[in-house]
Amino acid sequence: MDVYHDVNNGTVWDFDVNGNGGAGGLRNILSGDTDHLKYAAAYFPRIYTGVDYNYAMPGDQTTNNDASIVITGVADVNTLADLKSKNNAQYFQAKNAITNIQMLLPASPAIVGIYAAVDNARGVWKAPANVNIENAIAPEYLITNQEQEGLNVDTVAGKSVNVIRKFEGRGPAIVWGARTLAGNDNEWRYISVRRYFNMVEESTKNATEQFVFEPNDINTWVRVKSMINNYLTQQWKSGALMGASTKEAFFVHVGLGETMTEQDIFEGRMIVEIGLAVVRPAEFIILRFMHKMLAES
């Protein structure tokens, strides 16, 4: 399954890769320009997990009820409950077999959990990738480096598909991609960049609501600018913004002749412009080697 995840509002859709012609089919289904595609990401493939099945008869609120499991091919036995009363040893063999069934799940629940875990441990600015999926056994398909190239980079429309891969010695199912569906766009290529801007936009919007109906003058502008500067300074100290100083990391502009005209003030608009130098993930590690001759100092 490909998972189409809206990074703006958290909505997730699953696509049947085989039914829709693989990654090409997924890319054909999804339409829109960069302004739409930058808010979503896709993940492939589905994952075999050790999550236990919860089973129940329709209308029965009791999960894992032995009466819910139908047994065929055994005389005088219709359900798992019947088997327990007839042959206790076979009953526990059947229960063990059910427990060991690998549940194939779409990537969406795991990815949403990883987003939350990375946000909590590092911050929204950290790419939710290079993380092993807990309770995973293996991806549905084992993707090679060559196969991932065609998924990660779409030279036509830029609709990147993030891959879940198995690496020996590291983990059975690692999220190995951090691109939005606007994979060819330099500004909005990465999930962490788009989500970080979402967070800052919402945070500053909510924080500045206290200034609604305040006088639209220099005193209010200074207070607004100071508040946002303090917030972004903390973000810079946390590692979310690039630059050796706050001047290199961000700017906040507000004021008459700077972001507003007299007409804006007459019409009750206070306009704030914020620029951010957001850190971006090191998606490719490139190593260069050369011989150092003994004569060289």
Short mmCIF file of C-alpha atoms in Angstrom, two decimals:
data_model
loop_
_atom_site.label_atom_id
_atom_site.label_comp_id
_atom_site.label_asym_id
_atom_site.label_seq_id
_atom_site.Cartn_x
_atom_site.Cartn_y
_atom_site.Cartn_z
CA MET A 1 0.00 0.00 0.00
CA ASP A 2 1.10 3.53 -0.67
CA VAL A 3 0.13 5.92 2.06
CA TYR A 4 -0.81 9.44 1.11
CA HIS A 5 -0.43 11.55 4.24
CA ASP A 6 -1.56 15.16 4.40
CA VAL A 7 1.10 16.87 6.55
CA ASN A 8 -1.10 19.93 6.94
CA ASN A 9 -4.13 18.35 8.62
CA GLY A 10 -3.04 14.79 9.34
CA THR A 11 -5.38 13.08 6.87
CA VAL A 12 -4.19 9.71 5.53
CA TRP A 13 -5.35 7.80 2.46
CA ASP A 14 -4.20 4.33 1.40
CA PHE A 15 -3.70 3.33 -2.23
CA ASP A 16 -3.59 -0.19 -3.64
CA VAL A 17 -0.33 -0.22 -5.56
CA ASN A 18 -1.14 -3.28 -7.67
CA GLY A 19 -4.61 -2.03 -8.56
CA ASN A 20 -3.37 1.40 -9.54
CA GLY A 21 -0.21 0.37 -11.38
CA GLY A 22 2.38 0.91 -8.68
CA ALA A 23 4.10 4.21 -8.02
CA GLY A 24 3.20 5.44 -11.49
CA GLY A 25 -0.46 4.79 -10.76
CA LEU A 26 -0.22 6.65 -7.47
CA ARG A 27 1.38 9.62 -9.18
CA ASN A 28 -1.32 9.64 -11.86
CA ILE A 29 -4.09 9.63 -9.24
CA LEU A 30 -2.67 12.56 -7.30
CA SER A 31 -3.08 15.85 -9.08
CA GLY A 32 -2.33 19.43 -8.19
CA ASP A 33 0.48 21.95 -8.30
CA THR A 34 3.21 22.54 -5.74
CA ASP A 35 0.89 24.58 -3.52
CA HIS A 36 -1.14 21.41 -2.98
CA LEU A 37 1.52 18.69 -3.20
CA LYS A 38 3.79 20.29 -0.60
CA TYR A 39 1.24 19.45 2.08
CA ALA A 40 1.35 15.69 1.54
CA ALA A 41 3.72 12.72 1.59
CA ALA A 42 3.53 9.12 0.37
CA TYR A 43 5.01 5.96 1.93
CA PHE A 44 5.58 2.47 0.53
CA PRO A 45 5.21 -0.49 1.14
CA ARG A 46 2.91 -2.06 3.72
CA ILE A 47 4.46 -3.70 6.79
CA TYR A 48 4.23 -7.16 8.29
CA THR A 49 3.82 -6.66 12.03
CA GLY A 50 3.65 -8.64 15.24
CA VAL A 51 0.44 -6.88 16.23
CA ASP A 52 -2.12 -9.40 17.52
CA TYR A 53 -5.49 -9.83 15.89
CA ASN A 54 -8.59 -8.81 17.81
CA TYR A 55 -11.49 -10.89 16.60
CA ALA A 56 -15.18 -10.93 17.47
CA MET A 57 -18.51 -11.93 15.97
CA PRO A 58 -20.48 -9.12 14.31
CA GLY A 59 -22.35 -7.28 17.03
CA ASP A 60 -20.30 -8.92 19.79
CA GLN A 61 -18.34 -6.43 21.87
CA THR A 62 -16.12 -9.15 23.38
CA THR A 63 -12.85 -9.35 21.49
CA ASN A 64 -10.76 -12.50 21.18
CA ASN A 65 -13.85 -14.57 21.92
CA ASP A 66 -13.23 -18.26 21.18
CA ALA A 67 -16.77 -18.56 19.88
CA SER A 68 -15.85 -16.09 17.13
CA ILE A 69 -13.31 -18.40 15.47
CA VAL A 70 -14.86 -20.92 13.09
CA ILE A 71 -13.17 -24.33 12.82
CA THR A 72 -13.63 -26.45 9.69
CA GLY A 73 -12.60 -30.02 8.91
CA VAL A 74 -12.84 -31.34 12.48
CA ALA A 75 -15.73 -33.62 13.43
CA ASP A 76 -18.20 -32.16 15.97
CA VAL A 77 -16.16 -28.95 16.21
CA ASN A 78 -17.53 -25.68 14.84
CA THR A 79 -15.70 -23.04 16.84
CA LEU A 80 -12.51 -22.59 18.83
CA ALA A 81 -14.61 -22.87 21.97
CA ASP A 82 -15.80 -26.31 20.82
CA LEU A 83 -12.20 -27.36 20.18
CA LYS A 84 -11.23 -26.35 23.71
CA SER A 85 -13.87 -28.65 25.17
CA LYS A 86 -12.91 -31.57 22.87
CA ASN A 87 -9.11 -31.40 22.62
CA ASN A 88 -7.23 -29.05 24.90
CA ALA A 89 -3.84 -29.65 23.24
CA GLN A 90 -5.12 -28.83 19.76
CA TYR A 91 -6.90 -25.80 21.19
CA PHE A 92 -3.63 -24.29 22.43
CA GLN A 93 -1.92 -25.16 19.15
CA ALA A 94 -4.63 -23.26 17.32
CA LYS A 95 -4.38 -20.29 19.69
CA ASN A 96 -0.61 -20.20 19.23
CA ALA A 97 -0.98 -20.33 15.44
CA ILE A 98 -3.40 -17.39 15.52
CA THR A 99 -1.03 -15.39 17.70
CA ASN A 100 1.85 -16.01 15.29
CA ILE A 101 -0.03 -14.78 12.22
CA GLN A 102 1.77 -11.73 10.86
CA MET A 103 -0.65 -8.88 10.40
CA LEU A 104 -0.05 -6.88 7.22
CA LEU A 105 -0.81 -3.24 7.92
CA PRO A 106 -0.56 -0.04 5.87
CA ALA A 107 2.27 2.26 6.82
CA SER A 108 -0.01 5.11 7.89
CA PRO A 109 -0.47 4.29 11.62
CA ALA A 110 3.25 3.72 12.09
CA ILE A 111 4.19 6.91 10.25
CA VAL A 112 1.78 9.03 12.27
CA GLY A 113 3.28 7.58 15.45
CA ILE A 114 6.81 8.30 14.25
CA TYR A 115 5.86 11.90 13.46
CA ALA A 116 4.62 12.32 17.04
CA ALA A 117 7.62 10.55 18.59
CA VAL A 118 10.21 12.57 16.64
CA ASP A 119 8.33 15.81 17.38
CA ASN A 120 8.43 14.99 21.09
CA ALA A 121 12.04 13.82 21.22
CA ARG A 122 13.71 16.33 18.87
CA GLY A 123 11.22 18.78 17.39
CA VAL A 124 9.11 19.35 14.29
CA TRP A 125 12.20 20.53 12.43
CA LYS A 126 13.76 17.04 12.64
CA ALA A 127 12.97 14.84 9.63
CA PRO A 128 10.78 11.87 10.65
CA ALA A 129 13.10 9.38 8.97
CA ASN A 130 15.93 6.93 9.69
CA VAL A 131 13.66 5.56 12.41
CA ASN A 132 12.90 1.88 12.94
CA ILE A 133 9.20 1.01 13.15
CA GLU A 134 8.40 -0.69 16.44
CA ASN A 135 6.76 -4.12 16.38
CA ALA A 136 7.50 -4.47 12.66
CA ILE A 137 8.69 -7.78 11.21
CA ALA A 138 9.48 -6.78 7.64
CA PRO A 139 8.24 -4.60 4.78
CA GLU A 140 5.89 -6.28 2.33
CA TYR A 141 8.51 -5.76 -0.39
CA LEU A 142 12.29 -5.52 0.02
CA ILE A 143 13.31 -2.42 -1.92
CA THR A 144 16.81 -2.07 -3.37
CA ASN A 145 18.80 1.13 -3.82
CA GLN A 146 18.12 1.07 -7.54
CA GLU A 147 14.39 0.57 -7.05
CA GLN A 148 14.25 3.38 -4.53
CA GLU A 149 15.76 5.84 -6.99
CA GLY A 150 12.63 5.64 -9.12
CA LEU A 151 10.40 6.04 -6.08
CA ASN A 152 12.33 8.78 -4.31
CA VAL A 153 12.79 11.00 -7.35
CA ASP A 154 10.12 11.60 -9.96
CA THR A 155 11.75 13.61 -12.74
CA VAL A 156 8.39 14.41 -14.35
CA ALA A 157 6.13 15.65 -11.56
CA GLY A 158 8.31 15.39 -8.46
CA LYS A 159 5.87 13.15 -6.63
CA SER A 160 8.35 11.42 -4.36
CA VAL A 161 7.43 8.19 -2.56
CA ASN A 162 9.21 7.57 0.74
CA VAL A 163 10.32 3.98 1.17
CA ILE A 164 10.29 1.72 4.21
CA ARG A 165 13.32 -0.54 4.00
CA LYS A 166 15.02 -3.38 5.83
CA PHE A 167 18.72 -3.04 6.66
CA GLU A 168 20.55 -5.99 8.16
CA GLY A 169 21.89 -5.24 11.60
CA ARG A 170 19.91 -2.00 11.89
CA GLY A 171 16.26 -2.90 11.88
CA PRO A 172 13.54 -4.77 10.00
CA ALA A 173 11.57 -1.72 8.85
CA ILE A 174 13.22 1.70 8.72
CA VAL A 175 11.59 4.82 7.31
CA TRP A 176 14.04 5.77 4.57
CA GLY A 177 12.70 8.97 3.10
CA ALA A 178 11.57 12.43 4.17
CA ARG A 179 10.15 14.08 1.06
CA THR A 180 6.81 15.66 0.36
CA LEU A 181 4.99 15.02 -2.91
CA ALA A 182 6.57 18.27 -4.12
CA GLY A 183 9.85 16.39 -4.38
CA ASN A 184 11.34 18.54 -7.13
CA ASP A 185 10.68 21.83 -5.35
CA ASN A 186 13.69 23.23 -3.52
CA GLU A 187 11.62 25.18 -1.00
CA TRP A 188 9.09 22.51 -0.01
CA ARG A 189 10.88 19.26 -0.84
CA TYR A 190 11.17 18.03 2.75
CA ILE A 191 8.43 17.08 5.19
CA SER A 192 10.23 18.63 8.16
CA VAL A 193 10.51 22.02 6.43
CA ARG A 194 6.81 22.12 5.51
CA ARG A 195 5.70 20.95 8.97
CA TYR A 196 8.00 23.43 10.71
CA PHE A 197 6.53 26.33 8.75
CA ASN A 198 3.07 25.00 9.64
CA MET A 199 3.98 25.06 13.32
CA VAL A 200 5.48 28.55 13.26
CA GLU A 201 2.54 29.92 11.27
CA GLU A 202 0.01 28.49 13.72
CA SER A 203 2.02 29.45 16.81
CA THR A 204 2.56 33.06 15.79
CA LYS A 205 -1.02 33.40 14.56
CA ASN A 206 -2.40 32.19 17.89
CA ALA A 207 0.05 34.34 19.87
CA THR A 208 -0.74 37.55 17.98
CA GLU A 209 -4.51 37.20 18.37
CA GLN A 210 -4.17 39.06 21.68
CA PHE A 211 -3.34 42.18 19.68
CA VAL A 212 -6.59 42.18 17.74
CA PHE A 213 -8.30 45.58 18.24
CA GLU A 214 -5.15 47.03 19.82
CA PRO A 215 -4.02 50.35 18.32
CA ASN A 216 -2.31 49.68 15.00
CA ASP A 217 0.68 51.88 15.86
CA ILE A 218 4.39 51.62 16.54
CA ASN A 219 3.90 50.62 20.18
CA THR A 220 1.91 47.54 19.18
CA TRP A 221 4.28 46.74 16.35
CA VAL A 222 7.26 46.74 18.73
CA ARG A 223 5.46 44.41 21.13
CA VAL A 224 4.50 42.02 18.33
CA LYS A 225 7.99 42.01 16.85
CA SER A 226 9.62 41.47 20.25
CA MET A 227 7.32 38.55 21.07
CA ILE A 228 7.99 36.80 17.76
CA ASN A 229 11.73 37.51 18.00
CA ASN A 230 11.86 35.88 21.44
CA TYR A 231 9.97 32.83 20.17
CA LEU A 232 12.20 32.37 17.12
CA THR A 233 15.35 32.91 19.17
CA GLN A 234 14.37 29.93 21.29
CA GLN A 235 13.76 27.92 18.12
CA TRP A 236 17.22 28.88 16.84
CA LYS A 237 18.83 27.84 20.13
CA SER A 238 17.04 24.48 19.87
CA GLY A 239 18.64 23.86 16.48
CA ALA A 240 15.62 24.42 14.26
CA LEU A 241 17.12 27.36 12.34
CA MET A 242 20.43 27.77 10.53
CA GLY A 243 22.92 30.55 11.05
CA ALA A 244 25.69 31.60 13.40
CA SER A 245 23.46 34.34 14.78
CA THR A 246 19.78 35.16 14.98
CA LYS A 247 20.24 37.72 12.20
CA GLU A 248 21.27 34.89 9.88
CA ALA A 249 18.53 32.56 11.17
CA PHE A 250 15.42 34.70 10.80
CA PHE A 251 13.91 38.15 10.37
CA VAL A 252 10.66 39.75 11.53
CA HIS A 253 9.31 42.81 9.74
CA VAL A 254 6.26 44.85 10.73
CA GLY A 255 5.42 48.50 10.43
CA LEU A 256 4.38 51.40 8.22
CA GLY A 257 6.58 51.63 5.14
CA GLU A 258 8.01 48.23 5.92
CA THR A 259 5.11 45.78 5.57
CA MET A 260 2.12 48.12 5.52
CA THR A 261 0.87 51.14 3.66
CA GLU A 262 -1.37 53.84 5.07
CA GLN A 263 -4.23 52.18 3.22
CA ASP A 264 -3.56 48.96 5.15
CA ILE A 265 -3.76 50.84 8.43
CA PHE A 266 -6.96 52.63 7.39
CA GLU A 267 -8.50 49.25 6.58
CA GLY A 268 -7.41 47.66 9.87
CA ARG A 269 -4.67 45.37 8.61
CA MET A 270 -1.48 44.72 10.59
CA ILE A 271 0.88 42.75 8.32
CA VAL A 272 3.83 40.81 9.73
CA GLU A 273 6.49 39.22 7.53
CA ILE A 274 8.64 36.42 8.92
CA GLY A 275 11.63 34.86 7.16
CA LEU A 276 13.12 31.57 8.37
CA ALA A 277 16.34 29.77 7.47
CA VAL A 278 15.11 26.30 8.39
CA VAL A 279 17.57 23.43 8.73
CA ARG A 280 17.16 20.72 6.10
CA PRO A 281 17.92 17.02 6.38
CA ALA A 282 21.20 15.62 5.08
CA GLU A 283 19.45 13.33 2.64
CA PHE A 284 22.59 12.20 0.85
CA ILE A 285 25.94 11.69 2.55
CA ILE A 286 28.66 12.07 -0.10
CA LEU A 287 32.17 10.90 0.77
CA ARG A 288 35.20 11.90 -1.26
CA PHE A 289 38.52 10.11 -0.88
CA MET A 290 41.91 10.94 -2.27
CA HIS A 291 45.47 9.70 -1.83
CA LYS A 292 47.67 11.78 0.39
CA MET A 293 51.23 11.48 -0.85
CA LEU A 294 53.99 11.11 1.71
CA ALA A 295 55.73 14.21 0.41
CA GLU A 296 52.65 16.32 1.14
CA SER A 297 52.63 18.23 4.40
#
